Amino acid sequence: MAKEKTIKKEKVREHVVIKAPGSWTVTMWNDDFTTMDFVVMVLEHVFLKPEAEATRIMLDVDRNGQCVVGRYSYDIATSRTQRAMQLARSAGFPLKVTCEED
């Protein structure tokens, strides 16, 4: 009888680094034409802020010229920013909302 050889094959695993999704900051900017009520409405309907928080953010935007609305994943930040700008343009307001990577 012939001797059988067992060949062991070892798997070499490369070190894979999984990075957490980046965080994007959405900022709302003040202007002299967009009404406070419209800003609060956008914050409530687009960014899903409760009325009290939406009012606080709106006042911060008015006093300081800008305010961070929130930090989101890329997809959420860009889609909400685009939706807010789209609503503003359709209502005739020059509201500016930006998103930047943290």
JSON list of C-alpha atoms in Angstrom, two decimals:
[
{"chain": "A", "resi": 1, "resn": "MET", "atom": "CA", "xyz": [0.00, 0.00, 0.00]},
{"chain": "A", "resi": 2, "resn": "ALA", "atom": "CA", "xyz": [1.24, 3.45, -0.90]},
{"chain": "A", "resi": 3, "resn": "LYS", "atom": "CA", "xyz": [1.64, 6.05, 1.78]},
{"chain": "A", "resi": 4, "resn": "GLU", "atom": "CA", "xyz": [-0.66, 9.01, 1.38]},
{"chain": "A", "resi": 5, "resn": "LYS", "atom": "CA", "xyz": [0.59, 12.48, 2.16]},
{"chain": "A", "resi": 6, "resn": "THR", "atom": "CA", "xyz": [-1.69, 15.02, 3.66]},
{"chain": "A", "resi": 7, "resn": "ILE", "atom": "CA", "xyz": [-1.05, 18.51, 2.48]},
{"chain": "A", "resi": 8, "resn": "LYS", "atom": "CA", "xyz": [-2.24, 21.26, 4.74]},
{"chain": "A", "resi": 9, "resn": "LYS", "atom": "CA", "xyz": [-2.96, 24.51, 3.05]},
{"chain": "A", "resi": 10, "resn": "GLU", "atom": "CA", "xyz": [-2.90, 27.50, 5.33]},
{"chain": "A", "resi": 11, "resn": "LYS", "atom": "CA", "xyz": [-4.93, 30.52, 4.54]},
{"chain": "A", "resi": 12, "resn": "VAL", "atom": "CA", "xyz": [-3.11, 33.77, 4.84]},
{"chain": "A", "resi": 13, "resn": "ARG", "atom": "CA", "xyz": [-5.38, 36.53, 5.97]},
{"chain": "A", "resi": 14, "resn": "GLU", "atom": "CA", "xyz": [-4.50, 40.06, 5.17]},
{"chain": "A", "resi": 15, "resn": "HIS", "atom": "CA", "xyz": [-5.20, 42.66, 7.78]},
{"chain": "A", "resi": 16, "resn": "VAL", "atom": "CA", "xyz": [-8.34, 44.46, 6.64]},
{"chain": "A", "resi": 17, "resn": "VAL", "atom": "CA", "xyz": [-9.23, 47.74, 8.24]},
{"chain": "A", "resi": 18, "resn": "ILE", "atom": "CA", "xyz": [-12.89, 48.62, 8.20]},
{"chain": "A", "resi": 19, "resn": "LYS", "atom": "CA", "xyz": [-13.43, 52.30, 8.59]},
{"chain": "A", "resi": 20, "resn": "ALA", "atom": "CA", "xyz": [-16.60, 53.70, 10.11]},
{"chain": "A", "resi": 21, "resn": "PRO", "atom": "CA", "xyz": [-18.62, 55.84, 7.73]},
{"chain": "A", "resi": 22, "resn": "GLY", "atom": "CA", "xyz": [-17.60, 59.47, 7.77]},
{"chain": "A", "resi": 23, "resn": "SER", "atom": "CA", "xyz": [-19.65, 62.10, 9.46]},
{"chain": "A", "resi": 24, "resn": "TRP", "atom": "CA", "xyz": [-20.82, 65.15, 7.55]},
{"chain": "A", "resi": 25, "resn": "THR", "atom": "CA", "xyz": [-21.82, 68.44, 9.17]},
{"chain": "A", "resi": 26, "resn": "VAL", "atom": "CA", "xyz": [-24.84, 70.28, 7.80]},
{"chain": "A", "resi": 27, "resn": "THR", "atom": "CA", "xyz": [-24.77, 74.05, 8.35]},
{"chain": "A", "resi": 28, "resn": "MET", "atom": "CA", "xyz": [-27.52, 76.59, 7.75]},
{"chain": "A", "resi": 29, "resn": "TRP", "atom": "CA", "xyz": [-26.53, 80.17, 6.88]},
{"chain": "A", "resi": 30, "resn": "ASN", "atom": "CA", "xyz": [-28.33, 83.44, 7.59]},
{"chain": "A", "resi": 31, "resn": "ASP", "atom": "CA", "xyz": [-29.63, 85.78, 4.93]},
{"chain": "A", "resi": 32, "resn": "ASP", "atom": "CA", "xyz": [-31.81, 88.89, 5.00]},
{"chain": "A", "resi": 33, "resn": "PHE", "atom": "CA", "xyz": [-34.70, 87.46, 2.97]},
{"chain": "A", "resi": 34, "resn": "THR", "atom": "CA", "xyz": [-35.65, 83.97, 4.16]},
{"chain": "A", "resi": 35, "resn": "THR", "atom": "CA", "xyz": [-38.37, 84.21, 6.78]},
{"chain": "A", "resi": 36, "resn": "MET", "atom": "CA", "xyz": [-37.91, 82.73, 10.23]},
{"chain": "A", "resi": 37, "resn": "ASP", "atom": "CA", "xyz": [-41.11, 80.71, 9.87]},
{"chain": "A", "resi": 38, "resn": "PHE", "atom": "CA", "xyz": [-39.81, 79.14, 6.66]},
{"chain": "A", "resi": 39, "resn": "VAL", "atom": "CA", "xyz": [-36.50, 78.21, 8.31]},
{"chain": "A", "resi": 40, "resn": "VAL", "atom": "CA", "xyz": [-38.36, 76.56, 11.22]},
{"chain": "A", "resi": 41, "resn": "MET", "atom": "CA", "xyz": [-40.57, 74.67, 8.74]},
{"chain": "A", "resi": 42, "resn": "VAL", "atom": "CA", "xyz": [-37.50, 73.37, 6.86]},
{"chain": "A", "resi": 43, "resn": "LEU", "atom": "CA", "xyz": [-35.84, 72.29, 10.10]},
{"chain": "A", "resi": 44, "resn": "GLU", "atom": "CA", "xyz": [-38.98, 70.45, 11.21]},
{"chain": "A", "resi": 45, "resn": "HIS", "atom": "CA", "xyz": [-39.90, 68.78, 7.91]},
{"chain": "A", "resi": 46, "resn": "VAL", "atom": "CA", "xyz": [-36.54, 68.16, 6.24]},
{"chain": "A", "resi": 47, "resn": "PHE", "atom": "CA", "xyz": [-34.23, 67.72, 9.24]},
{"chain": "A", "resi": 48, "resn": "LEU", "atom": "CA", "xyz": [-36.93, 66.22, 11.50]},
{"chain": "A", "resi": 49, "resn": "LYS", "atom": "CA", "xyz": [-36.25, 68.59, 14.40]},
{"chain": "A", "resi": 50, "resn": "PRO", "atom": "CA", "xyz": [-38.86, 69.10, 17.12]},
{"chain": "A", "resi": 51, "resn": "GLU", "atom": "CA", "xyz": [-40.41, 72.59, 17.15]},
{"chain": "A", "resi": 52, "resn": "ALA", "atom": "CA", "xyz": [-38.41, 73.84, 20.17]},
{"chain": "A", "resi": 53, "resn": "GLU", "atom": "CA", "xyz": [-35.08, 72.69, 18.71]},
{"chain": "A", "resi": 54, "resn": "ALA", "atom": "CA", "xyz": [-35.97, 74.07, 15.26]},
{"chain": "A", "resi": 55, "resn": "THR", "atom": "CA", "xyz": [-36.75, 77.45, 16.81]},
{"chain": "A", "resi": 56, "resn": "ARG", "atom": "CA", "xyz": [-33.47, 77.43, 18.77]},
{"chain": "A", "resi": 57, "resn": "ILE", "atom": "CA", "xyz": [-31.46, 76.60, 15.64]},
{"chain": "A", "resi": 58, "resn": "MET", "atom": "CA", "xyz": [-33.27, 79.31, 13.67]},
{"chain": "A", "resi": 59, "resn": "LEU", "atom": "CA", "xyz": [-32.45, 81.89, 16.36]},
{"chain": "A", "resi": 60, "resn": "ASP", "atom": "CA", "xyz": [-28.80, 80.77, 16.42]},
{"chain": "A", "resi": 61, "resn": "VAL", "atom": "CA", "xyz": [-28.64, 81.18, 12.63]},
{"chain": "A", "resi": 62, "resn": "ASP", "atom": "CA", "xyz": [-30.15, 84.66, 12.94]},
{"chain": "A", "resi": 63, "resn": "ARG", "atom": "CA", "xyz": [-27.82, 85.79, 15.76]},
{"chain": "A", "resi": 64, "resn": "ASN", "atom": "CA", "xyz": [-24.56, 84.17, 14.66]},
{"chain": "A", "resi": 65, "resn": "GLY", "atom": "CA", "xyz": [-24.90, 84.10, 10.89]},
{"chain": "A", "resi": 66, "resn": "GLN", "atom": "CA", "xyz": [-24.78, 80.30, 10.78]},
{"chain": "A", "resi": 67, "resn": "CYS", "atom": "CA", "xyz": [-25.53, 77.23, 12.88]},
{"chain": "A", "resi": 68, "resn": "VAL", "atom": "CA", "xyz": [-24.84, 73.52, 12.64]},
{"chain": "A", "resi": 69, "resn": "VAL", "atom": "CA", "xyz": [-28.10, 71.71, 11.98]},
{"chain": "A", "resi": 70, "resn": "GLY", "atom": "CA", "xyz": [-26.69, 68.25, 12.60]},
{"chain": "A", "resi": 71, "resn": "ARG", "atom": "CA", "xyz": [-24.13, 65.59, 11.75]},
{"chain": "A", "resi": 72, "resn": "TYR", "atom": "CA", "xyz": [-25.18, 62.81, 9.40]},
{"chain": "A", "resi": 73, "resn": "SER", "atom": "CA", "xyz": [-23.80, 60.14, 7.11]},
{"chain": "A", "resi": 74, "resn": "TYR", "atom": "CA", "xyz": [-22.91, 61.37, 3.61]},
{"chain": "A", "resi": 75, "resn": "ASP", "atom": "CA", "xyz": [-26.12, 60.17, 1.95]},
{"chain": "A", "resi": 76, "resn": "ILE", "atom": "CA", "xyz": [-28.42, 61.68, 4.55]},
{"chain": "A", "resi": 77, "resn": "ALA", "atom": "CA", "xyz": [-26.47, 64.96, 4.74]},
{"chain": "A", "resi": 78, "resn": "THR", "atom": "CA", "xyz": [-26.46, 65.51, 0.98]},
{"chain": "A", "resi": 79, "resn": "SER", "atom": "CA", "xyz": [-30.07, 64.48, 0.42]},
{"chain": "A", "resi": 80, "resn": "ARG", "atom": "CA", "xyz": [-31.41, 66.68, 3.22]},
{"chain": "A", "resi": 81, "resn": "THR", "atom": "CA", "xyz": [-29.25, 69.60, 2.12]},
{"chain": "A", "resi": 82, "resn": "GLN", "atom": "CA", "xyz": [-30.51, 69.29, -1.45]},
{"chain": "A", "resi": 83, "resn": "ARG", "atom": "CA", "xyz": [-34.12, 68.96, -0.29]},
{"chain": "A", "resi": 84, "resn": "ALA", "atom": "CA", "xyz": [-33.85, 72.07, 1.90]},
{"chain": "A", "resi": 85, "resn": "MET", "atom": "CA", "xyz": [-32.33, 74.09, -0.94]},
{"chain": "A", "resi": 86, "resn": "GLN", "atom": "CA", "xyz": [-34.97, 72.81, -3.35]},
{"chain": "A", "resi": 87, "resn": "LEU", "atom": "CA", "xyz": [-37.79, 73.88, -1.01]},
{"chain": "A", "resi": 88, "resn": "ALA", "atom": "CA", "xyz": [-36.20, 77.30, -0.53]},
{"chain": "A", "resi": 89, "resn": "ARG", "atom": "CA", "xyz": [-35.81, 77.89, -4.27]},
{"chain": "A", "resi": 90, "resn": "SER", "atom": "CA", "xyz": [-39.37, 76.81, -4.99]},
{"chain": "A", "resi": 91, "resn": "ALA", "atom": "CA", "xyz": [-40.58, 79.27, -2.32]},
{"chain": "A", "resi": 92, "resn": "GLY", "atom": "CA", "xyz": [-38.37, 82.05, -3.73]},
{"chain": "A", "resi": 93, "resn": "PHE", "atom": "CA", "xyz": [-35.93, 82.20, -0.81]},
{"chain": "A", "resi": 94, "resn": "PRO", "atom": "CA", "xyz": [-32.11, 82.35, -1.07]},
{"chain": "A", "resi": 95, "resn": "LEU", "atom": "CA", "xyz": [-31.60, 80.08, 1.97]},
{"chain": "A", "resi": 96, "resn": "LYS", "atom": "CA", "xyz": [-28.13, 78.51, 1.99]},
{"chain": "A", "resi": 97, "resn": "VAL", "atom": "CA", "xyz": [-27.52, 75.08, 3.51]},
{"chain": "A", "resi": 98, "resn": "THR", "atom": "CA", "xyz": [-24.14, 73.36, 3.15]},
{"chain": "A", "resi": 99, "resn": "CYS", "atom": "CA", "xyz": [-22.62, 70.05, 4.14]},
{"chain": "A", "resi": 100, "resn": "GLU", "atom": "CA", "xyz": [-18.93, 69.38, 4.78]},
{"chain": "A", "resi": 101, "resn": "GLU", "atom": "CA", "xyz": [-17.04, 66.31, 5.89]},
{"chain": "A", "resi": 102, "resn": "ASP", "atom": "CA", "xyz": [-15.90, 66.35, 9.52]}
]
